């Protein structure tokens, strides 16, 4: 049996001193925000380390937030200590626990539909909401770090202990999931859960929702840094190419489908590339767009069919980009323009978010 004293002793040994706890919570929140956002761009397993770090840092935060809440509990339980800042601190506590809780629950395989959202989207929502509240909280509670904070030799060991603890917990979670066969095993390294079969969700990023595209009047233009600009009707497309590819949406699901259509490399060969061609940009009828480096674009597909059927309107008919290894939001739907460019297209990040708003 563990006595209270032993538990207290162990806690005291691993708990860094207060100001250090506070500053490392801040540092980890910054890290989680950045790594979380960056993870949206990772689609291949060579970037899996980013998700792993995000998870381990999250588990370390659980311990640090635990220390912190235990330390400041009197300020909440003792009504006489309440100030105006207390309400904000309480809000922050709720947001922090909700973000950590939904993140952990999602990884071990839980899900729930909350209005239109699943647990992962709720995790992202709480996490983003947390950032401005942390900034406000800092404004009233700011205490600059002091040199002595970093001269404490024990601190390095304590942090090593906390991080290793986080890593071990994460490993243990993976193993338990596998042993028990819980749904957590189905999560891809990106956290996405599988959707089996031929019907999968129709997802549009924010407000991108065009009317069905009429294939009679629709054309595809291939232009920019090419030798000959092409203007193709639907019937001009040579759609014999096939590609099995995994679509992984940042809202937390993935599906493997067999796509059929035009290989982008064939289109580029037909138009002929200029010497300075570096990127290929795919533009939707809505203006939504994404670019890929030429070599990668060559291997991508502009699909007219998925599985045994022609694309539905929701999935991007008549033509949608299939970009293996890229996250779903980069798979532009309702493509009407392929333009070859000398440079990438930084504005695409903004356009993608606001496309469809008038
Ligand atoms: N034009 C356009 N293309 C788009 C989107 C969009 O909103 N507009 N959403 C993207 C997102 S977020 C995903 S996950 C995939 C989803 O493809 P699906 O609806 O066929 O499942 O399309 C991508 N292509
Ligand atoms: Mo998505």
Short mmCIF file of C-alpha atoms and ligand atoms in Angstrom, two decimals:
data_model
loop_
_atom_site.label_atom_id
_atom_site.label_comp_id
_atom_site.label_asym_id
_atom_site.label_seq_id
_atom_site.Cartn_x
_atom_site.Cartn_y
_atom_site.Cartn_z
CA UNK A 1 0.00 0.00 0.00
CA UNK A 2 1.14 3.48 -0.80
CA UNK A 3 0.83 5.70 2.20
CA UNK A 4 -0.13 9.32 1.88
CA UNK A 5 3.39 10.27 2.87
CA UNK A 6 4.95 8.25 0.07
CA UNK A 7 2.64 9.80 -2.51
CA UNK A 8 3.34 13.25 -1.12
CA UNK A 9 7.07 12.53 -1.15
CA UNK A 10 7.06 11.35 -4.74
CA UNK A 11 5.01 14.36 -5.82
CA UNK A 12 7.34 16.75 -4.03
CA UNK A 13 10.32 15.14 -5.76
CA UNK A 14 8.94 15.46 -9.31
CA UNK A 15 7.18 18.79 -8.89
CA UNK A 16 9.27 21.68 -10.21
CA UNK A 17 9.01 24.92 -8.29
CA UNK A 18 5.96 27.10 -8.95
CA UNK A 19 7.29 29.78 -11.27
CA UNK A 20 8.95 27.12 -13.38
CA UNK A 21 5.70 25.15 -13.56
CA UNK A 22 3.87 28.25 -14.77
CA UNK A 23 6.41 29.12 -17.41
CA UNK A 24 6.65 25.61 -18.70
CA UNK A 25 2.86 25.41 -18.94
CA UNK A 26 3.05 28.54 -21.08
CA UNK A 27 5.87 27.13 -23.22
CA UNK A 28 4.00 23.85 -23.71
CA UNK A 29 0.76 25.62 -24.63
CA UNK A 30 2.68 27.55 -27.31
CA UNK A 31 4.25 24.31 -28.52
CA UNK A 32 0.91 22.50 -28.61
CA UNK A 33 -0.73 25.31 -30.57
CA UNK A 34 2.02 25.39 -33.17
CA UNK A 35 2.48 21.64 -33.47
CA UNK A 36 -1.30 21.16 -33.61
CA UNK A 37 -1.71 23.64 -36.45
CA UNK A 38 1.35 22.35 -38.28
CA UNK A 39 0.08 18.78 -37.98
CA UNK A 40 -2.77 19.72 -40.34
CA UNK A 41 -0.23 19.80 -43.16
CA UNK A 42 1.31 16.40 -42.43
CA UNK A 43 -0.05 13.46 -44.42
CA UNK A 44 2.79 10.96 -44.68
CA UNK A 45 4.27 8.84 -41.91
CA UNK A 46 7.69 10.51 -42.05
CA UNK A 47 5.98 13.36 -40.19
CA UNK A 48 4.48 11.06 -37.54
CA UNK A 49 6.97 12.35 -34.94
CA UNK A 50 5.10 15.65 -34.84
CA UNK A 51 1.89 13.95 -33.67
CA UNK A 52 3.88 11.92 -31.19
CA UNK A 53 5.50 15.04 -29.70
CA UNK A 54 2.10 16.73 -29.57
CA UNK A 55 0.71 13.79 -27.58
CA UNK A 56 3.67 13.50 -25.20
CA UNK A 57 3.70 17.26 -24.56
CA UNK A 58 -0.04 17.04 -23.89
CA UNK A 59 0.45 14.31 -21.29
CA UNK A 60 3.23 16.34 -19.68
CA UNK A 61 0.82 19.26 -19.53
CA UNK A 62 -1.64 17.10 -17.63
CA UNK A 63 0.94 16.65 -14.86
CA UNK A 64 1.95 20.33 -14.81
CA UNK A 65 -1.64 21.57 -14.85
CA UNK A 66 -2.34 19.10 -12.03
CA UNK A 67 0.49 20.58 -9.93
CA UNK A 68 -0.69 24.07 -10.67
CA UNK A 69 -4.35 23.46 -9.83
CA UNK A 70 -3.36 21.75 -6.59
CA UNK A 71 -1.19 24.71 -5.67
CA UNK A 72 -3.80 27.39 -6.32
CA UNK A 73 -6.87 25.49 -5.09
CA UNK A 74 -7.31 27.78 -2.05
CA UNK A 75 -7.87 30.74 -4.31
CA UNK A 76 -11.01 29.07 -5.56
CA UNK A 77 -12.24 27.30 -2.44
CA UNK A 78 -11.71 30.34 -0.23
CA UNK A 79 -14.32 32.85 -1.31
CA UNK A 80 -12.53 35.75 0.35
CA UNK A 81 -9.66 35.36 -2.09
CA UNK A 82 -11.91 35.79 -5.13
CA UNK A 83 -11.02 38.66 -7.40
CA UNK A 84 -12.12 39.67 -10.84
CA UNK A 85 -9.31 37.61 -12.29
CA UNK A 86 -10.70 34.48 -10.61
CA UNK A 87 -13.49 34.14 -13.17
CA UNK A 88 -10.98 34.24 -16.01
CA UNK A 89 -8.78 31.69 -14.25
CA UNK A 90 -11.77 29.40 -13.83
CA UNK A 91 -12.64 29.74 -17.51
CA UNK A 92 -9.04 28.94 -18.35
CA UNK A 93 -9.15 25.86 -16.11
CA UNK A 94 -12.29 24.59 -17.81
CA UNK A 95 -10.85 25.19 -21.29
CA UNK A 96 -7.54 23.56 -20.38
CA UNK A 97 -9.22 20.45 -18.95
CA UNK A 98 -11.61 20.26 -21.90
CA UNK A 99 -8.77 20.52 -24.42
CA UNK A 100 -6.63 17.92 -22.66
CA UNK A 101 -9.61 15.66 -22.01
CA UNK A 102 -10.94 15.67 -25.58
CA UNK A 103 -7.43 15.16 -26.98
CA UNK A 104 -6.76 12.14 -24.78
CA UNK A 105 -10.24 10.69 -25.28
CA UNK A 106 -9.89 10.91 -29.07
CA UNK A 107 -6.50 9.20 -29.10
CA UNK A 108 -7.70 6.26 -27.03
CA UNK A 109 -10.59 5.78 -29.43
CA UNK A 110 -13.55 7.64 -27.99
CA UNK A 111 -15.79 9.75 -30.17
CA UNK A 112 -19.01 11.68 -29.82
CA UNK A 113 -21.01 13.86 -32.12
CA UNK A 114 -21.46 17.24 -30.58
CA UNK A 115 -23.74 19.17 -32.88
CA UNK A 116 -21.90 18.91 -36.23
CA UNK A 117 -18.56 18.13 -34.65
CA UNK A 118 -16.65 15.09 -33.51
CA UNK A 119 -14.32 15.03 -30.50
CA UNK A 120 -11.24 15.95 -32.52
CA UNK A 121 -12.85 19.10 -33.89
CA UNK A 122 -14.00 20.00 -30.38
CA UNK A 123 -10.40 19.50 -29.19
CA UNK A 124 -9.16 21.92 -31.86
CA UNK A 125 -11.93 24.39 -31.03
CA UNK A 126 -11.17 24.44 -27.27
CA UNK A 127 -7.44 24.58 -27.97
CA UNK A 128 -7.75 27.63 -30.17
CA UNK A 129 -10.12 29.32 -27.73
CA UNK A 130 -7.60 28.70 -24.96
CA UNK A 131 -4.87 30.81 -26.58
CA UNK A 132 -6.42 34.29 -26.14
CA UNK A 133 -7.54 33.36 -22.60
CA UNK A 134 -3.97 32.35 -21.72
CA UNK A 135 -2.78 35.72 -23.01
CA UNK A 136 -5.35 37.57 -20.87
CA UNK A 137 -4.45 35.44 -17.86
CA UNK A 138 -0.77 36.29 -18.34
CA UNK A 139 -1.58 39.99 -18.33
CA UNK A 140 -2.83 39.78 -14.76
CA UNK A 141 -0.51 37.07 -13.47
CA UNK A 142 2.76 37.84 -15.22
CA UNK A 143 5.85 37.14 -13.13
CA UNK A 144 9.09 37.31 -15.10
CA UNK A 145 11.22 34.19 -14.86
CA UNK A 146 14.29 34.64 -12.68
CA UNK A 147 17.74 33.37 -13.15
CA UNK A 148 17.57 31.19 -10.04
CA UNK A 149 14.66 29.34 -11.63
CA UNK A 150 17.06 27.92 -14.15
CA UNK A 151 19.89 27.29 -11.75
CA UNK A 152 17.94 24.72 -9.82
CA UNK A 153 19.73 21.49 -10.74
CA UNK A 154 16.79 19.36 -9.80
CA UNK A 155 14.62 21.07 -12.38
CA UNK A 156 16.33 19.44 -15.38
CA UNK A 157 15.85 16.03 -13.80
CA UNK A 158 12.26 16.78 -12.94
CA UNK A 159 11.50 17.77 -16.50
CA UNK A 160 13.28 14.76 -17.91
CA UNK A 161 11.12 12.70 -15.54
CA UNK A 162 7.89 14.37 -16.64
CA UNK A 163 8.64 14.00 -20.35
CA UNK A 164 9.73 10.39 -20.01
CA UNK A 165 6.59 9.80 -17.95
CA UNK A 166 4.52 11.29 -20.79
CA UNK A 167 6.28 9.14 -23.39
CA UNK A 168 5.85 5.97 -21.31
CA UNK A 169 2.15 6.73 -20.79
CA UNK A 170 1.67 7.25 -24.51
CA UNK A 171 3.40 3.95 -25.30
CA UNK A 172 1.37 2.18 -22.62
CA UNK A 173 -1.79 3.60 -24.15
CA UNK A 174 -0.85 2.22 -27.60
CA UNK A 175 -0.08 -1.19 -26.13
CA UNK A 176 -3.27 -1.32 -24.07
CA UNK A 177 -5.32 -0.29 -27.08
CA UNK A 178 -3.78 -3.11 -29.08
CA UNK A 179 -4.20 -5.71 -26.33
CA UNK A 180 -7.79 -4.81 -25.59
CA UNK A 181 -8.60 -4.26 -29.27
CA UNK A 182 -10.31 -0.98 -28.46
CA UNK A 183 -11.16 1.46 -31.23
CA UNK A 184 -8.04 3.48 -30.48
CA UNK A 185 -6.03 1.01 -32.60
CA UNK A 186 -7.84 2.18 -35.71
CA UNK A 187 -6.57 5.70 -35.40
CA UNK A 188 -4.07 6.60 -38.09
CA UNK A 189 -0.86 8.34 -36.92
CA UNK A 190 -2.63 11.59 -37.82
CA UNK A 191 -5.37 10.68 -35.34
CA UNK A 192 -7.92 10.09 -38.10
CA UNK A 193 -10.36 7.22 -37.83
CA UNK A 194 -11.28 4.97 -40.75
CA UNK A 195 -14.41 5.20 -42.85
CA UNK A 196 -14.94 1.88 -44.63
CA UNK A 197 -16.88 1.25 -47.81
CA UNK A 198 -17.72 3.32 -50.82
CA UNK A 199 -19.65 6.10 -49.11
CA UNK A 200 -17.59 8.63 -47.17
CA UNK A 201 -18.37 12.09 -45.82
CA UNK A 202 -18.70 15.13 -48.05
CA UNK A 203 -16.56 17.77 -46.38
CA UNK A 204 -16.11 21.36 -47.31
CA UNK A 205 -13.70 23.46 -45.38
CA UNK A 206 -15.78 26.44 -44.43
CA UNK A 207 -18.31 27.95 -46.81
CA UNK A 208 -17.33 26.47 -50.15
CA UNK A 209 -20.62 25.24 -51.53
CA UNK A 210 -21.14 25.80 -55.28
CA UNK A 211 -24.17 24.82 -57.37
CA UNK A 212 -23.74 21.57 -59.29
CA UNK A 213 -21.35 22.10 -62.21
CA UNK A 214 -22.87 21.59 -65.68
CA UNK A 215 -20.52 19.31 -67.65
CA UNK A 216 -21.99 20.63 -70.94
CA UNK A 217 -20.61 24.12 -70.36
CA UNK A 218 -17.71 23.28 -68.03
CA UNK A 219 -14.19 23.35 -69.45
CA UNK A 220 -10.76 22.67 -68.00
CA UNK A 221 -7.99 25.10 -68.85
CA UNK A 222 -4.33 24.16 -68.59
CA UNK A 223 -2.16 27.24 -68.80
CA UNK A 224 0.56 29.40 -67.25
CA UNK A 225 4.17 28.38 -67.84
CA UNK A 226 3.34 25.93 -70.63
CA UNK A 227 4.13 25.79 -74.34
CA UNK A 228 0.50 25.48 -75.44
CA UNK A 229 -2.52 26.51 -73.41
CA UNK A 230 -5.21 23.82 -73.47
CA UNK A 231 -8.96 24.26 -73.17
CA UNK A 232 -10.63 20.89 -72.69
CA UNK A 233 -14.27 19.80 -72.68
CA UNK A 234 -15.43 17.01 -70.42
CA UNK A 235 -15.44 14.65 -73.43
CA UNK A 236 -11.86 15.61 -74.33
CA UNK A 237 -10.54 14.14 -71.09
CA UNK A 238 -8.72 10.82 -71.45
CA UNK A 239 -9.74 9.22 -68.22
CA UNK A 240 -8.05 5.83 -68.23
CA UNK A 241 -5.72 6.38 -65.28
CA UNK A 242 -6.36 4.71 -61.93
CA UNK A 243 -4.98 5.41 -58.50
CA UNK A 244 -5.71 3.96 -55.08
CA UNK A 245 -5.25 6.76 -52.59
CA UNK A 246 -5.99 7.62 -49.00
CA UNK A 247 -7.98 10.76 -48.26
CA UNK A 248 -7.27 11.99 -44.71
CA UNK A 249 -9.36 14.94 -43.56
CA UNK A 250 -8.14 17.18 -40.74
CA UNK A 251 -11.56 16.80 -39.13
CA UNK A 252 -10.48 13.31 -38.14
CA UNK A 253 -11.48 10.62 -40.66
CA UNK A 254 -9.81 8.84 -43.55
CA UNK A 255 -10.84 6.57 -46.38
CA UNK A 256 -9.00 4.53 -49.01
CA UNK A 257 -10.69 4.66 -52.41
CA UNK A 258 -9.92 3.73 -55.97
CA UNK A 259 -9.97 6.91 -58.04
CA UNK A 260 -10.11 7.12 -61.83
CA UNK A 261 -9.42 10.02 -64.18
CA UNK A 262 -6.61 11.92 -65.87
CA UNK A 263 -3.03 11.67 -64.72
CA UNK A 264 -1.82 15.24 -64.20
CA UNK A 265 1.55 14.27 -65.75
CA UNK A 266 -0.24 13.44 -69.02
CA UNK A 267 -1.98 16.83 -69.06
CA UNK A 268 1.34 18.58 -68.44
CA UNK A 269 3.01 16.58 -71.22
CA UNK A 270 0.20 17.50 -73.60
CA UNK A 271 0.65 21.20 -72.82
CA UNK A 272 4.45 21.06 -72.60
CA UNK A 273 6.22 22.69 -69.65
CA UNK A 274 8.25 25.89 -69.89
CA UNK A 275 11.80 25.70 -68.46
CA UNK A 276 10.92 27.72 -65.38
CA UNK A 277 7.86 25.66 -64.44
CA UNK A 278 8.05 24.75 -60.72
CA UNK A 279 4.54 24.52 -59.29
CA UNK A 280 1.14 23.44 -60.51
CA UNK A 281 -1.90 25.19 -59.09
CA UNK A 282 -5.34 23.61 -59.09
CA UNK A 283 -8.23 26.05 -58.98
CA UNK A 284 -11.86 25.28 -58.18
CA UNK A 285 -14.91 26.95 -59.76
CA UNK A 286 -15.26 28.57 -56.32
CA UNK A 287 -11.74 30.03 -56.35
CA UNK A 288 -10.54 27.52 -53.71
CA UNK A 289 -7.08 26.39 -54.78
CA UNK A 290 -3.92 24.51 -53.91
CA UNK A 291 -0.50 24.08 -55.54
CA UNK A 292 1.92 21.18 -55.70
CA UNK A 293 5.55 21.08 -56.85
CA UNK A 294 5.71 19.92 -60.49
CA UNK A 295 7.23 16.51 -59.76
CA UNK A 296 4.58 15.73 -57.17
CA UNK A 297 1.79 17.10 -59.34
CA UNK A 298 2.79 14.73 -62.16
CA UNK A 299 1.91 11.76 -59.96
CA UNK A 300 -1.41 13.23 -58.87
CA UNK A 301 -4.73 12.46 -60.51
CA UNK A 302 -7.63 14.61 -61.61
CA UNK A 303 -10.46 12.21 -60.88
CA UNK A 304 -13.82 11.92 -62.62
CA UNK A 305 -14.77 8.70 -60.82
CA UNK A 306 -14.44 7.12 -57.41
CA UNK A 307 -14.97 3.40 -56.87
CA UNK A 308 -17.52 2.16 -59.41
CA UNK A 309 -19.31 5.48 -59.85
CA UNK A 310 -18.86 8.89 -61.42
CA UNK A 311 -18.03 11.54 -58.82
CA UNK A 312 -21.05 13.02 -57.12
CA UNK A 313 -21.44 16.77 -56.93
CA UNK A 314 -20.50 16.78 -53.26
CA UNK A 315 -17.25 14.93 -53.95
CA UNK A 316 -16.25 17.49 -56.60
CA UNK A 317 -17.84 16.53 -59.96
CA UNK A 318 -16.85 16.81 -62.70
CA UNK A 319 -13.19 16.85 -61.67
CA UNK A 320 -11.33 16.78 -58.34
CA UNK A 321 -7.71 16.57 -57.34
CA UNK A 322 -6.40 13.34 -55.81
CA UNK A 323 -3.07 14.16 -54.15
CA UNK A 324 -1.63 11.09 -52.38
CA UNK A 325 0.23 11.93 -49.17
CA UNK A 326 -1.52 15.29 -48.83
CA UNK A 327 -4.25 16.09 -46.30
CA UNK A 328 -7.83 16.24 -47.52
CA UNK A 329 -8.13 20.02 -47.64
CA UNK A 330 -5.50 20.04 -50.38
CA UNK A 331 -7.58 17.76 -52.64
CA UNK A 332 -9.32 20.60 -54.53
CA UNK A 333 -12.87 19.78 -55.67
CA UNK A 334 -14.70 21.13 -58.77
CA UNK A 335 -11.40 21.90 -60.56
CA UNK A 336 -11.67 24.08 -63.68
CA UNK A 337 -8.14 25.43 -64.00
CA UNK A 338 -4.65 23.97 -63.88
CA UNK A 339 -2.00 26.65 -63.99
CA UNK A 340 1.71 26.06 -64.12
CA UNK A 341 3.75 28.59 -62.19
CA UNK A 342 7.25 29.64 -61.32
CA UNK A 343 6.49 30.00 -57.63
CA UNK A 344 4.37 28.56 -54.86
CA UNK A 345 1.26 30.38 -53.77
CA UNK A 346 1.30 31.57 -50.12
CA UNK A 347 -2.10 33.25 -50.54
CA UNK A 348 -3.71 29.83 -50.98
CA UNK A 349 -3.69 29.42 -47.17
CA UNK A 350 -5.99 32.39 -46.74
CA UNK A 351 -8.09 31.70 -49.85
CA UNK A 352 -8.77 28.17 -48.61
CA UNK A 353 -10.13 29.47 -45.31
CA UNK A 354 -12.36 32.20 -46.68
CA UNK A 355 -13.38 30.69 -50.03
CA UNK A 356 -17.15 30.75 -50.43
CA UNK A 357 -17.76 33.79 -48.19
CA UNK A 358 -19.10 36.69 -50.19
N1 LIG B 1 -13.23 23.49 -53.70
C1 LIG B 1 -13.11 22.83 -52.53
N2 LIG B 1 -12.40 21.70 -52.48
C2 LIG B 1 -12.27 21.03 -51.30
C3 LIG B 1 -12.89 21.49 -50.13
C4 LIG B 1 -13.63 22.68 -50.21
O1 LIG B 1 -14.19 23.18 -49.22
N3 LIG B 1 -13.73 23.33 -51.43
N4 LIG B 1 -12.76 20.78 -48.96
C5 LIG B 1 -11.55 19.96 -48.83
C6 LIG B 1 -11.56 19.10 -47.66
S1 LIG B 1 -11.37 19.86 -46.14
C7 LIG B 1 -11.57 17.75 -47.74
S2 LIG B 1 -11.33 16.76 -46.40
C8 LIG B 1 -11.87 17.07 -49.02
C9 LIG B 1 -13.08 16.22 -48.79
O2 LIG B 1 -13.43 15.55 -49.94
P1 LIG B 1 -14.85 14.86 -50.01
O3 LIG B 1 -15.88 15.90 -49.72
O4 LIG B 1 -14.94 14.27 -51.37
O5 LIG B 1 -14.86 13.81 -48.93
O6 LIG B 1 -12.09 18.01 -50.07
C10 LIG B 1 -11.27 19.13 -50.09
N5 LIG B 1 -11.53 19.88 -51.29
MO1 LIG B 2 -10.99 18.19 -44.57
#
